[in-house]
Coordinates of C-alpha atoms in Angstrom, one line a residue:
M239 CA -43.5 -27.3 -75.7
A240 CA -41.3 -24.6 -74.3
V241 CA -43.4 -24.5 -71.1
K242 CA -43.3 -28.3 -70.7
R243 CA -39.6 -28.3 -71.3
A244 CA -39.1 -25.6 -68.6
R245 CA -41.2 -27.5 -66.1
K246 CA -39.3 -30.7 -66.9
M247 CA -36.0 -28.9 -66.3
A248 CA -37.3 -27.5 -63.0
L249 CA -38.5 -30.9 -61.9
S250 CA -35.2 -32.4 -62.8
S251 CA -33.4 -29.7 -60.8
A252 CA -35.6 -30.4 -57.8
D253 CA -35.0 -34.1 -58.2
V254 CA -31.2 -33.6 -58.2
Q255 CA -31.5 -31.3 -55.2
S256 CA -33.8 -33.4 -53.1
G257 CA -32.9 -36.8 -54.4
F258 CA -35.9 -39.1 -54.3
T259 CA -33.9 -42.0 -53.0
P260 CA -33.9 -43.8 -49.6
R261 CA -30.4 -42.6 -48.9
V262 CA -31.2 -38.9 -49.2
I263 CA -34.3 -39.4 -47.1
A264 CA -32.2 -41.0 -44.4
V265 CA -29.6 -38.3 -44.5
T266 CA -32.3 -35.6 -44.3
L267 CA -33.9 -37.4 -41.3
I268 CA -30.5 -37.6 -39.5
I269 CA -29.7 -33.9 -40.1
L270 CA -33.0 -32.8 -38.7
F271 CA -32.8 -35.0 -35.6
V272 CA -29.2 -33.9 -35.0
F273 CA -30.4 -30.3 -35.2
L274 CA -33.2 -31.0 -32.7
G275 CA -30.8 -32.8 -30.4
W276 CA -28.3 -29.9 -30.6
M277 CA -31.0 -27.3 -29.8
F278 CA -32.2 -29.4 -26.9
Y279 CA -28.7 -29.7 -25.5
W280 CA -27.9 -26.0 -26.0
L281 CA -31.0 -24.8 -24.2
L282 CA -30.4 -27.2 -21.2
Y283 CA -26.7 -26.3 -21.0
A284 CA -27.5 -22.5 -21.0
E285 CA -30.0 -23.0 -18.2
Q286 CA -27.6 -25.1 -16.2
Q287 CA -24.8 -22.6 -16.5
A288 CA -27.2 -19.8 -15.4
L289 CA -28.3 -21.7 -12.3
L290 CA -24.7 -22.7 -11.4
A291 CA -23.6 -19.1 -11.8
A292 CA -26.4 -18.0 -9.4
R293 CA -25.4 -20.6 -6.8
R294 CA -21.7 -19.6 -7.1
A295 CA -22.7 -15.9 -6.6
S296 CA -24.7 -16.9 -3.6
L297 CA -21.7 -18.6 -2.0
E298 CA -19.6 -15.6 -2.6
E299 CA -22.2 -13.2 -1.1
E300 CA -22.5 -15.3 2.1
V301 CA -18.7 -15.4 2.6
Q302 CA -18.5 -11.6 2.0
L303 CA -21.2 -11.1 4.6
A304 CA -19.3 -13.4 7.0
I305 CA -16.2 -11.3 6.5
S306 CA -18.1 -8.2 7.3
V307 CA -18.7 -9.8 10.7
C308 CA -15.0 -10.2 11.2
R309 CA -14.4 -6.6 10.1
S310 CA -16.9 -5.4 12.8
Y311 CA -15.0 -7.2 15.5
N312 CA -11.6 -6.0 14.2
A313 CA -12.9 -2.5 14.3
R314 CA -13.6 -3.0 18.0
V315 CA -10.0 -4.2 18.4
E316 CA -8.7 -1.0 16.7
S317 CA -10.9 1.1 19.0
G318 CA -9.6 -0.6 22.1
E319 CA -13.0 -2.1 23.0
Y320 CA -11.8 -5.7 22.5
S321 CA -8.5 -7.4 22.7
R322 CA -7.4 -9.1 19.5
D323 CA -7.7 -12.6 21.0
D324 CA -11.2 -11.9 22.4
A325 CA -12.4 -10.5 19.1
M326 CA -11.1 -13.5 17.2
A327 CA -12.6 -15.9 19.7
S328 CA -16.0 -14.1 19.5
A329 CA -15.9 -14.0 15.7
R330 CA -14.9 -17.6 15.5
S331 CA -17.8 -18.7 17.7
M332 CA -20.3 -16.6 15.6
L333 CA -19.0 -18.0 12.3
L334 CA -19.2 -21.6 13.5
D335 CA -22.8 -21.0 14.6
L336 CA -23.8 -19.1 11.5
R337 CA -26.2 -20.8 9.1
Y338 CA -27.8 -19.5 5.9
G339 CA -30.2 -20.8 3.3
Q340 CA -33.9 -21.6 3.5
L341 CA -33.2 -24.8 5.4
S342 CA -30.2 -23.4 7.3
E343 CA -28.0 -26.0 5.5
G344 CA -25.2 -23.5 4.7
Y345 CA -22.2 -23.2 7.1
F346 CA -18.7 -21.8 7.4
F347 CA -15.3 -23.1 8.5
V348 CA -12.1 -21.2 9.1
I349 CA -8.4 -22.1 8.2
D350 CA -5.4 -19.9 8.9
R351 CA -2.5 -19.2 6.6
R352 CA -0.3 -21.8 8.3
G353 CA -2.8 -24.5 7.3
T354 CA -4.2 -24.8 10.9
M355 CA -7.9 -25.4 11.4
V356 CA -9.3 -22.5 13.3
G357 CA -12.7 -24.0 13.6
H358 CA -15.2 -26.3 11.8
P359 CA -18.8 -26.6 13.0
F360 CA -18.9 -30.4 12.6
R361 CA -15.3 -31.2 13.5
P362 CA -14.3 -29.6 16.8
D363 CA -11.6 -32.3 17.1
L364 CA -9.7 -30.6 14.2
S365 CA -9.4 -27.2 15.9
G366 CA -5.7 -26.2 16.2
K367 CA -4.6 -29.1 14.0
D368 CA -2.3 -28.9 10.9
L369 CA -4.5 -29.8 7.9
R370 CA -1.6 -30.2 5.6
S371 CA -1.2 -33.8 7.0
L372 CA -4.7 -34.8 5.8
T373 CA -4.6 -38.4 4.5
D374 CA -6.9 -37.6 1.7
G375 CA -4.8 -36.1 -1.2
T376 CA -7.6 -34.0 -2.7
G377 CA -8.5 -32.5 0.7
A378 CA -4.9 -31.7 1.5
A379 CA -4.5 -30.2 -2.0
F380 CA -7.4 -27.9 -1.2
V381 CA -5.8 -26.7 2.0
N382 CA -2.4 -26.1 0.2
L383 CA -4.2 -24.0 -2.4
L384 CA -5.3 -21.7 0.4
I385 CA -2.0 -21.4 2.2
G386 CA 0.3 -21.6 -0.7
G387 CA -0.1 -18.0 -1.8
N388 CA -1.8 -18.9 -5.0
M389 CA -5.1 -17.2 -4.2
Q390 CA -5.4 -13.8 -5.9
G391 CA -8.1 -11.2 -5.6
P392 CA -11.0 -11.2 -3.1
G393 CA -11.6 -14.9 -3.2
R394 CA -11.6 -18.1 -5.3
Y395 CA -13.7 -21.1 -6.1
E396 CA -12.3 -24.6 -5.9
T397 CA -13.8 -28.1 -6.5
Y398 CA -12.4 -30.8 -4.3
Q399 CA -13.4 -34.2 -2.7
Y400 CA -13.2 -34.6 1.0
N401 CA -15.5 -35.8 3.8
W402 CA -15.0 -33.6 6.8
L403 CA -17.3 -35.9 8.8
G404 CA -14.9 -38.7 8.5
A405 CA -17.5 -41.1 7.2
T406 CA -16.5 -44.3 5.5
T407 CA -18.6 -43.6 2.4
K408 CA -17.1 -42.1 -0.7
A409 CA -16.1 -38.4 -0.2
P410 CA -18.6 -36.1 -1.9
E411 CA -17.4 -33.6 -4.5
Q412 CA -17.7 -30.1 -3.0
L413 CA -17.8 -26.6 -4.6
A414 CA -16.1 -24.3 -2.2
Y415 CA -15.6 -20.6 -2.1
A416 CA -12.9 -19.1 0.1
A417 CA -11.9 -15.6 0.8
G418 CA -9.2 -14.2 3.1
F419 CA -9.5 -11.8 6.0
E420 CA -6.0 -10.4 6.1
P421 CA -5.9 -8.7 9.5
W422 CA -6.2 -12.1 11.2
G423 CA -4.6 -14.3 8.5
W424 CA -7.9 -16.3 8.2
F425 CA -9.5 -18.0 5.2
I426 CA -13.3 -18.2 5.6
V427 CA -14.7 -21.0 3.6
T428 CA -18.2 -22.2 2.7
E429 CA -19.1 -25.0 0.4
V430 CA -22.0 -27.0 -1.2
Q431 CA -22.1 -30.5 -2.6
I432 CA -22.1 -30.6 -6.3
A433 CA -24.7 -33.3 -6.1
D434 CA -27.0 -30.8 -4.3
I435 CA -26.5 -28.2 -7.0
N436 CA -27.2 -30.8 -9.7
A437 CA -30.4 -31.9 -7.9
Q438 CA -31.6 -28.3 -7.8
I439 CA -30.8 -27.9 -11.5
I440 CA -32.6 -31.0 -12.4
G441 CA -35.7 -29.9 -10.5
D442 CA -35.6 -26.4 -12.0
L443 CA -35.3 -27.8 -15.5
S444 CA -37.9 -30.5 -15.3
R445 CA -40.6 -28.3 -16.8
Q446 CA -38.4 -27.1 -19.7
V447 CA -37.3 -30.7 -20.4
G448 CA -40.9 -31.8 -20.6
L449 CA -41.8 -29.1 -23.0
L450 CA -38.8 -29.8 -25.2
L451 CA -39.6 -33.5 -25.3
M452 CA -43.2 -32.8 -26.3
L453 CA -42.0 -30.4 -29.0
T454 CA -39.5 -33.0 -30.2
V455 CA -42.2 -35.7 -30.4
V456 CA -44.5 -33.3 -32.4
L457 CA -41.7 -32.4 -34.8
A458 CA -40.7 -36.0 -35.2
G459 CA -44.3 -36.9 -36.1
V460 CA -44.7 -34.1 -38.6
L461 CA -41.3 -34.9 -40.1
S462 CA -42.2 -38.6 -40.5
A463 CA -45.5 -37.7 -42.2
T464 CA -43.7 -35.3 -44.5
L465 CA -41.0 -37.7 -45.5
R466 CA -43.6 -40.4 -46.2
R467 CA -45.2 -38.1 -48.7
L468 CA -41.8 -37.4 -50.2
V469 CA -42.3 -33.7 -50.5
L470 CA -38.6 -33.1 -50.3
Q471 CA -38.5 -29.7 -51.9
G472 CA -40.3 -28.3 -48.8
V473 CA -37.9 -30.3 -46.6
D474 CA -34.9 -28.8 -48.4
R475 CA -36.2 -25.3 -47.5
L476 CA -36.7 -26.4 -43.9
I477 CA -33.2 -27.8 -43.7
K478 CA -31.9 -24.5 -44.9
V479 CA -33.7 -22.7 -42.1
A480 CA -32.6 -25.3 -39.6
R481 CA -29.0 -24.8 -40.5
E482 CA -29.4 -21.0 -40.1
L483 CA -30.9 -21.6 -36.6
A484 CA -28.1 -24.0 -35.7
A485 CA -25.6 -21.4 -36.9
G486 CA -27.1 -18.9 -34.4
N487 CA -29.4 -16.9 -36.7
M488 CA -32.5 -17.1 -34.4
S489 CA -34.4 -14.7 -36.7
A490 CA -34.5 -17.2 -39.5
R491 CA -38.1 -18.4 -40.3
A492 CA -39.5 -21.0 -42.7
V493 CA -42.0 -19.8 -45.4
V494 CA -45.4 -21.2 -44.6
S495 CA -47.7 -21.8 -47.6
P496 CA -51.2 -23.1 -47.4
T497 CA -50.5 -25.3 -50.5
D498 CA -47.2 -26.6 -49.1
E499 CA -47.4 -30.2 -47.7
V500 CA -44.8 -29.4 -45.0
S501 CA -46.5 -26.3 -43.7
S502 CA -47.2 -27.9 -40.3
L503 CA -43.6 -28.7 -39.9
A504 CA -42.6 -25.2 -41.0
K505 CA -45.0 -23.7 -38.4
A506 CA -43.6 -25.9 -35.7
I507 CA -40.0 -24.9 -36.4
N508 CA -41.0 -21.3 -36.5
Q509 CA -42.7 -21.7 -33.1
M510 CA -39.6 -23.4 -31.7
A511 CA -37.4 -20.6 -33.0
E512 CA -39.7 -17.9 -31.6
G513 CA -39.8 -19.7 -28.2
I514 CA -36.0 -20.0 -28.0
E515 CA -35.6 -16.4 -29.2
A516 CA -38.1 -15.1 -26.6
R517 CA -36.5 -17.2 -23.8
D518 CA -33.1 -15.9 -24.7
E519 CA -34.4 -12.3 -24.5
R520 CA -36.1 -13.0 -21.1
L521 CA -32.9 -14.5 -19.7
R522 CA -30.9 -11.5 -20.8
L523 CA -33.4 -9.0 -19.4
T524 CA -33.6 -11.0 -16.1
Q525 CA -29.8 -10.8 -15.7
R526 CA -29.8 -7.1 -16.5
A527 CA -32.6 -6.4 -14.0
A528 CA -30.7 -8.3 -11.3
V529 CA -27.5 -6.4 -12.0
Y530 CA -29.4 -3.1 -12.1
A531 CA -31.0 -3.7 -8.7
L532 CA -27.8 -5.0 -7.1
A533 CA -25.8 -2.0 -8.5
K534 CA -28.2 0.4 -6.8
L535 CA -27.9 -1.6 -3.6
A536 CA -24.1 -1.4 -3.8
E537 CA -24.3 2.4 -3.8
A538 CA -26.1 2.6 -0.5
R539 CA -24.3 4.9 1.8
D540 CA -26.1 4.2 5.1
R541 CA -24.1 3.2 8.2
E542 CA -25.8 -0.2 8.4
T543 CA -23.4 -3.1 8.5
G544 CA -23.6 -6.5 7.0
G545 CA -25.1 -7.7 10.2
H546 CA -28.2 -5.7 9.6
L547 CA -28.8 -7.5 6.3
L548 CA -28.2 -10.9 7.8
R549 CA -30.6 -10.2 10.6
V550 CA -33.5 -8.8 8.7
R551 CA -33.7 -11.5 6.2
E552 CA -33.5 -14.2 8.9
Y553 CA -36.2 -12.3 11.0
A554 CA -38.4 -12.0 7.9
T555 CA -38.3 -15.7 6.9
T556 CA -38.7 -16.8 10.5
L557 CA -41.8 -14.7 10.9
A558 CA -43.2 -15.7 7.6
H559 CA -42.7 -19.4 8.4
E560 CA -44.7 -19.0 11.6
L561 CA -47.4 -17.1 9.7
S562 CA -47.6 -20.0 7.2
K563 CA -49.4 -22.0 10.0
H564 CA -52.2 -19.4 10.2
P565 CA -55.4 -19.7 8.2
G566 CA -55.5 -17.1 5.5
W567 CA -51.7 -17.1 5.3
Q568 CA -51.0 -20.8 4.7
E569 CA -52.4 -20.5 1.2
I570 CA -50.1 -17.6 0.4
I571 CA -46.8 -18.6 2.1
D572 CA -45.0 -21.5 0.3
N573 CA -41.4 -22.2 -0.5
G574 CA -41.5 -19.8 -3.4
F575 CA -42.8 -17.0 -1.1
L576 CA -40.1 -17.7 1.5
A577 CA -37.4 -17.7 -1.2
D578 CA -38.6 -14.4 -2.6
L579 CA -38.9 -12.9 0.9
Y580 CA -35.4 -14.1 1.8
D581 CA -33.9 -12.1 -1.1
A582 CA -36.4 -9.2 -1.4
S583 CA -35.8 -8.2 2.2
L584 CA -32.3 -7.1 1.2
L585 CA -33.7 -4.4 -1.1
H586 CA -36.0 -2.7 1.5
D587 CA -33.9 0.5 1.8
V588 CA -32.4 0.6 -1.6
G589 CA -34.0 4.0 -2.1
K590 CA -31.6 5.6 0.5
V591 CA -29.1 6.1 -2.3
A592 CA -31.1 9.2 -3.1
V593 CA -31.0 10.7 0.4
P594 CA -28.2 13.3 0.9
D595 CA -25.4 12.4 3.3
S596 CA -26.3 15.5 5.5
I597 CA -29.7 13.8 6.2
L598 CA -28.8 10.1 6.0
L599 CA -25.9 10.4 8.4
K600 CA -27.2 13.1 10.6
P601 CA -26.6 12.1 14.3
D602 CA -29.5 14.1 15.6
V603 CA -33.3 13.9 15.2
L604 CA -34.4 15.1 11.7
D605 CA -36.5 18.2 11.3
E606 CA -39.8 18.2 9.4
G607 CA -38.2 19.0 6.0
E608 CA -35.4 16.5 6.5
M609 CA -37.9 13.8 7.5
A610 CA -39.9 14.4 4.3
I611 CA -36.8 13.8 2.3
M612 CA -35.9 10.7 4.3
M613 CA -39.4 9.3 3.8
S614 CA -39.0 9.7 0.0
H615 CA -36.5 6.8 0.0
T616 CA -39.5 4.4 -0.1
L617 CA -40.7 5.8 -3.4
V618 CA -37.2 6.0 -4.8
G619 CA -36.6 2.3 -3.9
A620 CA -39.9 1.1 -5.2
N621 CA -39.6 3.1 -8.5
T622 CA -36.0 1.7 -9.0
I623 CA -37.3 -1.9 -8.6
R624 CA -40.3 -1.1 -10.8
A625 CA -38.0 0.1 -13.5
A626 CA -36.1 -3.2 -13.3
R627 CA -39.4 -5.1 -13.7
E628 CA -40.5 -3.0 -16.7
R629 CA -37.1 -3.7 -18.4
M630 CA -37.7 -7.4 -18.0
K631 CA -41.0 -7.3 -19.9
A632 CA -41.9 -10.5 -18.0
E633 CA -43.2 -10.7 -14.4
S634 CA -40.9 -11.7 -11.6
S635 CA -42.5 -12.6 -8.2
F636 CA -39.2 -11.7 -6.5
L637 CA -39.2 -8.2 -7.9
V638 CA -42.9 -7.7 -7.3
M639 CA -42.3 -8.5 -3.6
A640 CA -39.2 -6.4 -3.4
E641 CA -41.1 -3.4 -4.8
Q642 CA -44.0 -4.0 -2.3
I643 CA -41.6 -4.0 0.7
A644 CA -39.5 -1.0 -0.5
R645 CA -42.7 1.0 -1.0
S646 CA -44.8 0.0 2.0
H647 CA -42.7 -1.2 4.9
H648 CA -43.3 2.1 6.7
E649 CA -47.1 2.0 6.3
R650 CA -49.1 1.5 9.5
W651 CA -52.1 -0.8 10.2
N652 CA -54.1 2.2 11.3
G653 CA -53.3 4.2 8.1
E654 CA -51.0 6.7 9.8
G655 CA -47.8 5.6 8.1
Y656 CA -46.1 6.7 4.9
V657 CA -45.9 7.2 2.0
E658 CA -49.4 6.3 0.7
G659 CA -51.2 6.2 4.0
L660 CA -52.4 2.6 3.4
A661 CA -54.4 0.9 6.1
G662 CA -55.3 -2.6 7.1
T663 CA -55.3 -5.3 4.4
A664 CA -54.6 -2.7 1.7
I665 CA -51.0 -2.9 2.9
P666 CA -49.3 -5.8 0.9
R667 CA -48.6 -8.9 3.1
P668 CA -44.8 -8.9 2.6
A669 CA -44.7 -5.2 3.8
R670 CA -46.8 -6.1 6.9
I671 CA -44.3 -8.8 7.7
F672 CA -41.3 -6.6 7.1
S673 CA -42.7 -3.7 9.1
V674 CA -42.4 -5.8 12.3
V675 CA -38.9 -7.0 11.3
D676 CA -37.7 -3.5 10.6
V677 CA -39.0 -1.9 13.8
Y678 CA -37.6 -4.7 15.9
D679 CA -34.1 -4.4 14.4
A680 CA -34.2 -0.6 14.7
L681 CA -35.1 -0.8 18.4
T682 CA -32.5 -3.4 19.3
T683 CA -29.5 -1.8 17.5
Q684 CA -27.7 1.4 18.3
R685 CA -28.2 4.4 16.0
P686 CA -26.3 7.8 16.0
Y687 CA -29.3 9.3 17.7
K688 CA -30.4 6.6 20.1
R689 CA -29.2 3.7 22.2
A690 CA -30.0 0.1 21.6
Y691 CA -33.0 -1.4 23.6
T692 CA -32.8 -4.9 25.0
H693 CA -34.9 -7.6 23.5
R694 CA -37.4 -7.5 26.4
Q695 CA -37.7 -3.7 26.2
A696 CA -38.2 -3.8 22.4
V697 CA -41.0 -6.4 22.6
G698 CA -42.6 -4.3 25.3
L699 CA -42.6 -1.2 23.3
M700 CA -43.9 -3.0 20.2
R701 CA -46.8 -4.5 22.1
E702 CA -48.2 -1.0 22.4
D703 CA -48.4 -0.8 18.6
R704 CA -50.4 -4.0 18.1
G705 CA -53.3 -3.0 15.9
K706 CA -51.9 0.5 15.4
R707 CA -48.6 0.1 13.6
F708 CA -48.7 -3.6 13.2
D709 CA -51.2 -6.1 11.7
P710 CA -52.5 -7.9 14.9
E711 CA -52.2 -11.3 13.3
V712 CA -48.6 -10.7 12.1
F713 CA -47.7 -9.3 15.5
D714 CA -49.1 -12.3 17.4
A715 CA -47.0 -14.6 15.1
F716 CA -44.0 -12.4 16.0
L717 CA -44.7 -13.0 19.7
A718 CA -44.8 -16.7 19.1
V719 CA -41.2 -16.6 17.7
A720 CA -39.8 -13.7 19.7
D721 CA -37.3 -15.9 21.4
R722 CA -35.9 -17.0 18.0
F723 CA -35.6 -13.3 17.1
D724 CA -33.5 -12.8 20.2
E725 CA -31.3 -15.7 19.2
I726 CA -30.9 -14.3 15.7
R727 CA -30.1 -10.8 17.1
A728 CA -27.3 -12.3 19.2
E729 CA -26.0 -14.5 16.3
F730 CA -25.7 -11.6 13.9
A731 CA -24.9 -8.8 16.3
D732 CA -22.9 -5.9 14.7

């Protein structure tokens, strides 16, 4: 009797807690679907913010590199090589011709502190005109933000609507980044349409959205089956776990029992929690790895200018695009390969942070011991990037390529390069591409110990190394686009 009474009391307690009524079933269903919707929105919002932050950082980087071009011209003014007007005119011409991005869709325009248009690549008619008189209120407000003294720090982001092309269609919403170059009183601006950013975000998130929708359907089916069987004690436990997850406790897990009628739903919720927790961890590690590599890059003390970085990544993607037409390469080089190469090329000499100034900045030819230390920068750079990869605990095609280039871009096709003495196809493809790029840029730029060769002289010298230093197929592709290399060299000259 006592046992029966205890069981009856326990059942009554469960009845009170779960409530075997249609109203309680409906409330439970609503709570779970609200939770799933909240989790769905949270994951998409986090991904959207990460992609938007990356695009904003890209805009800032491009403007800072453009400012470095102005600094190089201003340095020539200070040395007496150029007059101030000539330097400003040359810099203006270069900035208006400058393009960036995989499809060269990025551009710059320049406004001075008086609100006068210095130059816009698509509106030459506005040059020298006062932009404060723009008829579009939002566009004029953007100009006034720049010249009104409200911009603090190295630069600022602004969102505004204006159609510089003067089209009759509705002005697109733009995300702009502007930074000032104080010596000339210029504001250098680049921008991207918000619609383009959103399109990229939608494309990048399509896979995650599909997976989340599939998971939602699975969970909805399991939930419906469970509620139909009215096993609400198990549902109560799942609601408790769901509330903990919604509160941010991603370590919460549902108890799975073989005898529990809601065990399938419990497993699904646990899998969802584990997936979200793992994704969060990968996102954090990716961000840390990127910051780690970029911090190492920022410490580089070589005398290379921003023009060097602009040139080599344009050279590399130009050569890779040509190679994508060749059998054996077209299966390898796609948009993802080009995007990785565009960024990975910037890290090729990250290992020079470990080379002493007395060697790195020596104006004479290095002796044997100094050359050995200098050559070690390939291993230092590759190991630095490998450390970033290992910290991620998830593979990144960008970091794999960056490590290959840092380690092997001084290898030679005939096996006489360094540091591993690789030969032929044992040399990673990205390193074979960058080897041509690096040698061309080294030959056509002035160094403390050598003069700069002309484009024709550089190509002539490099021909002698076809099949020795360079992969013959890669070098033949270089010859096919050599004229474009010469144009890039002129566009991004130091």
